[in-house]
Amino acid sequence: MRHFAVLFPILLPYPAIAQPGEEQRPRIVVNGAATIPSPPDRAVVSFSVHGEGATSDEAVRAMETKRDAIEKGLASVAVRPDIRAAPVAWIAWRSG
């Protein structure tokens, strides 16, 4: 408590020092924000295809047929189609 009593008289003049000497001039502050809509210029579509057949050759042909049909459909809705094939992953399993 004694420390506060010693510091209290020292702190009293500081609020007077912090006050500006001149009055602030009136001012106008203008802020703005805008949103500009634009059509999309790019779309990315990915898909995977599953092929089945009695042999691996038949399964690959079935898969290629499905893939070709999907790519043809995508090309028909795109203005400038840029279709790129991704790496093919082979997964073999036997049912039964």
mmCIF file of N, CA and C in Angstrom:
data_model
loop_
_atom_site.group_PDB
_atom_site.id
_atom_site.type_symbol
_atom_site.label_atom_id
_atom_site.label_comp_id
_atom_site.label_asym_id
_atom_site.label_seq_id
_atom_site.Cartn_x
_atom_site.Cartn_y
_atom_site.Cartn_z
ATOM 1 N N MET A 1 0.824 -1.187 0.000
ATOM 2 C CA MET A 1 0.000 0.000 0.000
ATOM 3 C C MET A 1 0.868 1.251 0.000
ATOM 4 N N ARG A 2 1.998 1.185 0.697
ATOM 5 C CA ARG A 2 2.873 2.346 0.723
ATOM 6 C C ARG A 2 3.429 2.645 -0.671
ATOM 7 N N HIS A 3 3.699 1.596 -1.445
ATOM 8 C CA HIS A 3 4.240 1.804 -2.791
ATOM 9 C C HIS A 3 3.230 2.535 -3.666
ATOM 10 N N PHE A 4 1.979 2.174 -3.531
ATOM 11 C CA PHE A 4 0.935 2.848 -4.308
ATOM 12 C C PHE A 4 0.824 4.304 -3.908
ATOM 13 N N ALA A 5 0.912 4.567 -2.605
ATOM 14 C CA ALA A 5 0.825 5.944 -2.113
ATOM 15 C C ALA A 5 1.984 6.779 -2.643
ATOM 16 N N VAL A 6 3.142 6.173 -2.848
ATOM 17 C CA VAL A 6 4.295 6.898 -3.365
ATOM 18 C C VAL A 6 4.135 7.156 -4.857
ATOM 19 N N LEU A 7 3.609 6.191 -5.617
ATOM 20 C CA LEU A 7 3.468 6.321 -7.066
ATOM 21 C C LEU A 7 2.259 7.155 -7.480
ATOM 22 N N PHE A 8 1.239 7.196 -6.688
ATOM 23 C CA PHE A 8 0.014 7.900 -7.054
ATOM 24 C C PHE A 8 0.246 9.376 -7.392
ATOM 25 N N PRO A 9 0.972 10.124 -6.607
ATOM 26 C CA PRO A 9 1.208 11.536 -6.958
ATOM 27 C C PRO A 9 2.017 11.693 -8.245
ATOM 28 N N ILE A 10 2.852 10.716 -8.558
ATOM 29 C CA ILE A 10 3.665 10.801 -9.779
ATOM 30 C C ILE A 10 2.795 10.599 -11.015
ATOM 31 N N LEU A 11 1.765 9.755 -10.931
ATOM 32 C CA LEU A 11 0.930 9.425 -12.081
ATOM 33 C C LEU A 11 -0.114 10.494 -12.394
ATOM 34 N N LEU A 12 -0.413 11.370 -11.494
ATOM 35 C CA LEU A 12 -1.465 12.358 -11.711
ATOM 36 C C LEU A 12 -1.200 13.305 -12.878
ATOM 37 N N PRO A 13 -0.014 13.819 -13.104
ATOM 38 C CA PRO A 13 0.165 14.783 -14.186
ATOM 39 C C PRO A 13 0.107 14.174 -15.594
ATOM 40 N N TYR A 14 0.277 12.884 -15.766
ATOM 41 C CA TYR A 14 0.368 12.288 -17.099
ATOM 42 C C TYR A 14 -0.895 12.407 -17.933
ATOM 43 N N PRO A 15 -2.089 12.295 -17.411
ATOM 44 C CA PRO A 15 -3.260 12.495 -18.267
ATOM 45 C C PRO A 15 -3.298 13.882 -18.882
ATOM 46 N N ALA A 16 -2.829 14.879 -18.175
ATOM 47 C CA ALA A 16 -2.806 16.231 -18.724
ATOM 48 C C ALA A 16 -1.798 16.335 -19.858
ATOM 49 N N ILE A 17 -0.684 15.629 -19.774
ATOM 50 C CA ILE A 17 0.327 15.653 -20.824
ATOM 51 C C ILE A 17 -0.194 14.942 -22.077
ATOM 52 N N ALA A 18 -1.007 13.917 -21.907
ATOM 53 C CA ALA A 18 -1.500 13.130 -23.036
ATOM 54 C C ALA A 18 -2.543 13.876 -23.858
ATOM 55 N N GLN A 19 -3.142 14.931 -23.344
ATOM 56 C CA GLN A 19 -4.163 15.683 -24.068
ATOM 57 C C GLN A 19 -3.508 16.509 -25.172
ATOM 58 N N PRO A 20 -4.086 16.505 -26.391
ATOM 59 C CA PRO A 20 -3.510 17.335 -27.459
ATOM 60 C C PRO A 20 -3.737 18.811 -27.156
ATOM 61 N N GLY A 21 -2.799 19.653 -27.590
ATOM 62 C CA GLY A 21 -2.893 21.075 -27.331
ATOM 63 C C GLY A 21 -3.939 21.751 -28.197
ATOM 64 N N GLU A 22 -4.142 21.270 -29.435
ATOM 65 C CA GLU A 22 -5.104 21.892 -30.344
ATOM 66 C C GLU A 22 -6.312 20.980 -30.524
ATOM 67 N N GLU A 23 -7.403 21.584 -30.857
ATOM 68 C CA GLU A 23 -8.597 20.785 -31.137
ATOM 69 C C GLU A 23 -8.442 20.101 -32.497
ATOM 70 N N GLN A 24 -8.969 18.918 -32.594
ATOM 71 C CA GLN A 24 -8.923 18.190 -33.857
ATOM 72 C C GLN A 24 -9.906 18.805 -34.843
ATOM 73 N N ARG A 25 -9.499 18.930 -36.081
ATOM 74 C CA ARG A 25 -10.390 19.441 -37.118
ATOM 75 C C ARG A 25 -11.414 18.374 -37.489
ATOM 76 N N PRO A 26 -12.593 18.779 -37.872
ATOM 77 C CA PRO A 26 -13.562 17.784 -38.354
ATOM 78 C C PRO A 26 -13.047 17.127 -39.627
ATOM 79 N N ARG A 27 -13.361 15.875 -39.828
ATOM 80 C CA ARG A 27 -12.911 15.187 -41.028
ATOM 81 C C ARG A 27 -13.958 14.192 -41.471
ATOM 82 N N ILE A 28 -13.899 13.828 -42.730
ATOM 83 C CA ILE A 28 -14.810 12.845 -43.315
ATOM 84 C C ILE A 28 -13.968 11.650 -43.755
ATOM 85 N N VAL A 29 -14.382 10.480 -43.332
ATOM 86 C CA VAL A 29 -13.691 9.247 -43.705
ATOM 87 C C VAL A 29 -14.651 8.420 -44.546
ATOM 88 N N VAL A 30 -14.197 8.018 -45.723
ATOM 89 C CA VAL A 30 -15.035 7.230 -46.633
ATOM 90 C C VAL A 30 -14.367 5.882 -46.855
ATOM 91 N N ASN A 31 -15.103 4.818 -46.629
ATOM 92 C CA ASN A 31 -14.633 3.461 -46.898
ATOM 93 C C ASN A 31 -15.548 2.847 -47.935
ATOM 94 N N GLY A 32 -15.008 1.970 -48.754
ATOM 95 C CA GLY A 32 -15.828 1.305 -49.758
ATOM 96 C C GLY A 32 -15.365 -0.122 -49.978
ATOM 97 N N ALA A 33 -16.273 -0.928 -50.481
ATOM 98 C CA ALA A 33 -15.968 -2.317 -50.827
ATOM 99 C C ALA A 33 -16.815 -2.687 -52.028
ATOM 100 N N ALA A 34 -16.297 -3.582 -52.846
ATOM 101 C CA ALA A 34 -17.032 -3.988 -54.037
ATOM 102 C C ALA A 34 -16.775 -5.456 -54.328
ATOM 103 N N THR A 35 -17.731 -6.059 -54.987
ATOM 104 C CA THR A 35 -17.585 -7.427 -55.475
ATOM 105 C C THR A 35 -17.846 -7.400 -56.973
ATOM 106 N N ILE A 36 -16.916 -7.945 -57.725
ATOM 107 C CA ILE A 36 -17.071 -7.977 -59.175
ATOM 108 C C ILE A 36 -17.222 -9.430 -59.602
ATOM 109 N N PRO A 37 -18.415 -9.814 -60.025
ATOM 110 C CA PRO A 37 -18.606 -11.205 -60.441
ATOM 111 C C PRO A 37 -17.938 -11.461 -61.794
ATOM 112 N N SER A 38 -17.372 -12.637 -61.939
ATOM 113 C CA SER A 38 -16.798 -13.032 -63.225
ATOM 114 C C SER A 38 -17.063 -14.516 -63.425
ATOM 115 N N PRO A 39 -17.272 -14.900 -64.657
ATOM 116 C CA PRO A 39 -17.538 -16.322 -64.912
ATOM 117 C C PRO A 39 -16.272 -17.153 -64.665
ATOM 118 N N PRO A 40 -16.438 -18.396 -64.270
ATOM 119 C CA PRO A 40 -15.259 -19.238 -64.049
ATOM 120 C C PRO A 40 -14.518 -19.473 -65.364
ATOM 121 N N ASP A 41 -13.215 -19.570 -65.288
ATOM 122 C CA ASP A 41 -12.435 -19.793 -66.501
ATOM 123 C C ASP A 41 -11.778 -21.173 -66.526
ATOM 124 N N ARG A 42 -12.030 -21.959 -65.475
ATOM 125 C CA ARG A 42 -11.408 -23.279 -65.431
ATOM 126 C C ARG A 42 -12.210 -24.197 -64.520
ATOM 127 N N ALA A 43 -12.326 -25.434 -64.922
ATOM 128 C CA ALA A 43 -12.954 -26.461 -64.084
ATOM 129 C C ALA A 43 -12.118 -27.727 -64.184
ATOM 130 N N VAL A 44 -11.975 -28.395 -63.074
ATOM 131 C CA VAL A 44 -11.215 -29.639 -63.050
ATOM 132 C C VAL A 44 -12.164 -30.761 -62.661
ATOM 133 N N VAL A 45 -12.210 -31.782 -63.483
ATOM 134 C CA VAL A 45 -13.064 -32.933 -63.225
ATOM 135 C C VAL A 45 -12.164 -34.165 -63.223
ATOM 136 N N SER A 46 -12.310 -34.969 -62.211
ATOM 137 C CA SER A 46 -11.543 -36.225 -62.194
ATOM 138 C C SER A 46 -12.525 -37.384 -62.043
ATOM 139 N N PHE A 47 -12.150 -38.513 -62.590
ATOM 140 C CA PHE A 47 -13.009 -39.693 -62.504
ATOM 141 C C PHE A 47 -12.137 -40.931 -62.528
ATOM 142 N N SER A 48 -12.708 -42.019 -62.067
ATOM 143 C CA SER A 48 -12.026 -43.312 -62.150
ATOM 144 C C SER A 48 -12.972 -44.293 -62.820
ATOM 145 N N VAL A 49 -12.392 -45.246 -63.506
ATOM 146 C CA VAL A 49 -13.180 -46.210 -64.288
ATOM 147 C C VAL A 49 -12.811 -47.609 -63.822
ATOM 148 N N HIS A 50 -13.819 -48.438 -63.743
ATOM 149 C CA HIS A 50 -13.639 -49.829 -63.338
ATOM 150 C C HIS A 50 -14.067 -50.711 -64.501
ATOM 151 N N GLY A 51 -13.200 -51.607 -64.929
ATOM 152 C CA GLY A 51 -13.545 -52.525 -66.022
ATOM 153 C C GLY A 51 -13.553 -53.962 -65.537
ATOM 154 N N GLU A 52 -14.508 -54.728 -66.017
ATOM 155 C CA GLU A 52 -14.608 -56.150 -65.650
ATOM 156 C C GLU A 52 -14.670 -56.999 -66.905
ATOM 157 N N GLY A 53 -14.144 -58.192 -66.814
ATOM 158 C CA GLY A 53 -14.195 -59.129 -67.933
ATOM 159 C C GLY A 53 -13.693 -60.490 -67.502
ATOM 160 N N ALA A 54 -13.910 -61.469 -68.353
ATOM 161 C CA ALA A 54 -13.471 -62.839 -68.046
ATOM 162 C C ALA A 54 -11.948 -62.931 -68.065
ATOM 163 N N THR A 55 -11.312 -62.116 -68.896
ATOM 164 C CA THR A 55 -9.854 -62.073 -68.952
ATOM 165 C C THR A 55 -9.407 -60.644 -68.686
ATOM 166 N N SER A 56 -8.109 -60.462 -68.468
ATOM 167 C CA SER A 56 -7.609 -59.114 -68.223
ATOM 168 C C SER A 56 -7.762 -58.245 -69.471
ATOM 169 N N ASP A 57 -7.613 -58.832 -70.665
ATOM 170 C CA ASP A 57 -7.785 -58.059 -71.902
ATOM 171 C C ASP A 57 -9.219 -57.547 -72.037
ATOM 172 N N GLU A 58 -10.195 -58.382 -71.701
ATOM 173 C CA GLU A 58 -11.595 -57.954 -71.757
ATOM 174 C C GLU A 58 -11.875 -56.855 -70.728
ATOM 175 N N ALA A 59 -11.291 -56.967 -69.546
ATOM 176 C CA ALA A 59 -11.485 -55.949 -68.501
ATOM 177 C C ALA A 59 -10.881 -54.614 -68.940
ATOM 178 N N VAL A 60 -9.720 -54.657 -69.582
ATOM 179 C CA VAL A 60 -9.087 -53.432 -70.060
ATOM 180 C C VAL A 60 -9.923 -52.809 -71.171
ATOM 181 N N ARG A 61 -10.435 -53.619 -72.098
ATOM 182 C CA ARG A 61 -11.280 -53.075 -73.173
ATOM 183 C C ARG A 61 -12.554 -52.453 -72.613
ATOM 184 N N ALA A 62 -13.158 -53.100 -71.632
ATOM 185 C CA ALA A 62 -14.364 -52.540 -71.009
ATOM 186 C C ALA A 62 -14.046 -51.214 -70.333
ATOM 187 N N MET A 63 -12.888 -51.151 -69.674
ATOM 188 C CA MET A 63 -12.486 -49.930 -68.999
ATOM 189 C C MET A 63 -12.222 -48.817 -70.024
ATOM 190 N N GLU A 64 -11.554 -49.136 -71.119
ATOM 191 C CA GLU A 64 -11.271 -48.138 -72.155
ATOM 192 C C GLU A 64 -12.556 -47.636 -72.809
ATOM 193 N N THR A 65 -13.518 -48.509 -73.009
ATOM 194 C CA THR A 65 -14.801 -48.108 -73.596
ATOM 195 C C THR A 65 -15.511 -47.112 -72.685
ATOM 196 N N LYS A 66 -15.537 -47.398 -71.389
ATOM 197 C CA LYS A 66 -16.161 -46.481 -70.437
ATOM 198 C C LYS A 66 -15.424 -45.149 -70.395
ATOM 199 N N ARG A 67 -14.096 -45.212 -70.344
ATOM 200 C CA ARG A 67 -13.302 -43.986 -70.300
ATOM 201 C C ARG A 67 -13.534 -43.120 -71.536
ATOM 202 N N ASP A 68 -13.564 -43.753 -72.724
ATOM 203 C CA ASP A 68 -13.798 -42.998 -73.963
ATOM 204 C C ASP A 68 -15.167 -42.321 -73.947
ATOM 205 N N ALA A 69 -16.177 -43.011 -73.432
ATOM 206 C CA ALA A 69 -17.527 -42.438 -73.373
ATOM 207 C C ALA A 69 -17.551 -41.236 -72.424
ATOM 208 N N ILE A 70 -16.880 -41.336 -71.295
ATOM 209 C CA ILE A 70 -16.838 -40.225 -70.341
ATOM 210 C C ILE A 70 -16.092 -39.040 -70.946
ATOM 211 N N GLU A 71 -14.946 -39.278 -71.566
ATOM 212 C CA GLU A 71 -14.178 -38.193 -72.171
ATOM 213 C C GLU A 71 -14.945 -37.526 -73.305
ATOM 214 N N LYS A 72 -15.687 -38.303 -74.089
ATOM 215 C CA LYS A 72 -16.492 -37.731 -75.172
ATOM 216 C C LYS A 72 -17.598 -36.846 -74.592
ATOM 217 N N GLY A 73 -18.211 -37.278 -73.508
ATOM 218 C CA GLY A 73 -19.240 -36.474 -72.860
ATOM 219 C C GLY A 73 -18.672 -35.178 -72.291
ATOM 220 N N LEU A 74 -17.500 -35.242 -71.667
ATOM 221 C CA LEU A 74 -16.868 -34.037 -71.142
ATOM 222 C C LEU A 74 -16.482 -33.077 -72.262
ATOM 223 N N ALA A 75 -15.987 -33.609 -73.358
ATOM 224 C CA ALA A 75 -15.595 -32.755 -74.488
ATOM 225 C C ALA A 75 -16.802 -32.060 -75.108
ATOM 226 N N SER A 76 -17.981 -32.661 -75.008
ATOM 227 C CA SER A 76 -19.170 -32.052 -75.613
ATOM 228 C C SER A 76 -19.684 -30.851 -74.814
ATOM 229 N N VAL A 77 -19.359 -30.759 -73.529
ATOM 230 C CA VAL A 77 -19.831 -29.624 -72.731
ATOM 231 C C VAL A 77 -18.771 -28.545 -72.558
ATOM 232 N N ALA A 78 -17.547 -28.817 -72.943
ATOM 233 C CA ALA A 78 -16.463 -27.851 -72.766
ATOM 234 C C ALA A 78 -16.274 -27.038 -74.038
ATOM 235 N N VAL A 79 -15.970 -25.744 -73.875
ATOM 236 C CA VAL A 79 -15.716 -24.887 -75.020
ATOM 237 C C VAL A 79 -14.399 -25.275 -75.679
ATOM 238 N N ARG A 80 -13.354 -25.334 -74.888
ATOM 239 C CA ARG A 80 -12.042 -25.759 -75.373
ATOM 240 C C ARG A 80 -11.552 -26.887 -74.470
ATOM 241 N N PRO A 81 -11.952 -28.121 -74.751
ATOM 242 C CA PRO A 81 -11.560 -29.204 -73.841
ATOM 243 C C PRO A 81 -10.055 -29.449 -73.875
ATOM 244 N N ASP A 82 -9.495 -29.628 -72.706
ATOM 245 C CA ASP A 82 -8.082 -29.957 -72.557
ATOM 246 C C ASP A 82 -8.027 -31.189 -71.670
ATOM 247 N N ILE A 83 -8.377 -32.311 -72.241
ATOM 248 C CA ILE A 83 -8.490 -33.550 -71.471
ATOM 249 C C ILE A 83 -7.119 -34.212 -71.412
ATOM 250 N N ARG A 84 -6.693 -34.490 -70.212
ATOM 251 C CA ARG A 84 -5.398 -35.125 -69.996
ATOM 252 C C ARG A 84 -5.601 -36.404 -69.202
ATOM 253 N N ALA A 85 -4.967 -37.446 -69.650
ATOM 254 C CA ALA A 85 -5.076 -38.723 -68.952
ATOM 255 C C ALA A 85 -4.086 -38.766 -67.804
ATOM 256 N N ALA A 86 -4.546 -39.258 -66.697
ATOM 257 C CA ALA A 86 -3.684 -39.437 -65.530
ATOM 258 C C ALA A 86 -3.056 -40.821 -65.606
ATOM 259 N N PRO A 87 -2.055 -41.070 -64.801
ATOM 260 C CA PRO A 87 -1.461 -42.409 -64.782
ATOM 261 C C PRO A 87 -2.506 -43.471 -64.434
ATOM 262 N N VAL A 88 -2.397 -44.585 -65.084
ATOM 263 C CA VAL A 88 -3.348 -45.680 -64.862
ATOM 264 C C VAL A 88 -2.804 -46.581 -63.768
ATOM 265 N N ALA A 89 -3.647 -46.906 -62.819
ATOM 266 C CA ALA A 89 -3.274 -47.826 -61.743
ATOM 267 C C ALA A 89 -3.991 -49.151 -61.974
ATOM 268 N N TRP A 90 -3.249 -50.211 -61.963
ATOM 269 C CA TRP A 90 -3.834 -51.536 -62.176
ATOM 270 C C TRP A 90 -3.964 -52.241 -60.839
ATOM 271 N N ILE A 91 -5.157 -52.697 -60.567
ATOM 272 C CA ILE A 91 -5.417 -53.470 -59.355
ATOM 273 C C ILE A 91 -6.111 -54.754 -59.801
ATOM 274 N N ALA A 92 -5.479 -55.872 -59.530
ATOM 275 C CA ALA A 92 -6.039 -57.165 -59.943
ATOM 276 C C ALA A 92 -6.551 -57.911 -58.723
ATOM 277 N N TRP A 93 -7.718 -58.465 -58.847
ATOM 278 C CA TRP A 93 -8.231 -59.329 -57.789
ATOM 279 C C TRP A 93 -9.149 -60.366 -58.431
ATOM 280 N N ARG A 94 -9.319 -61.414 -57.752
ATOM 281 C CA ARG A 94 -10.178 -62.496 -58.234
ATOM 282 C C ARG A 94 -11.379 -62.626 -57.326
ATOM 283 N N SER A 95 -12.506 -62.719 -57.933
ATOM 284 C CA SER A 95 -13.706 -62.924 -57.124
ATOM 285 C C SER A 95 -13.984 -64.408 -57.018
ATOM 286 N N GLY A 96 -14.598 -64.779 -55.932
ATOM 287 C CA GLY A 96 -15.005 -66.173 -55.808
ATOM 288 C C GLY A 96 -14.312 -66.954 -54.815
#
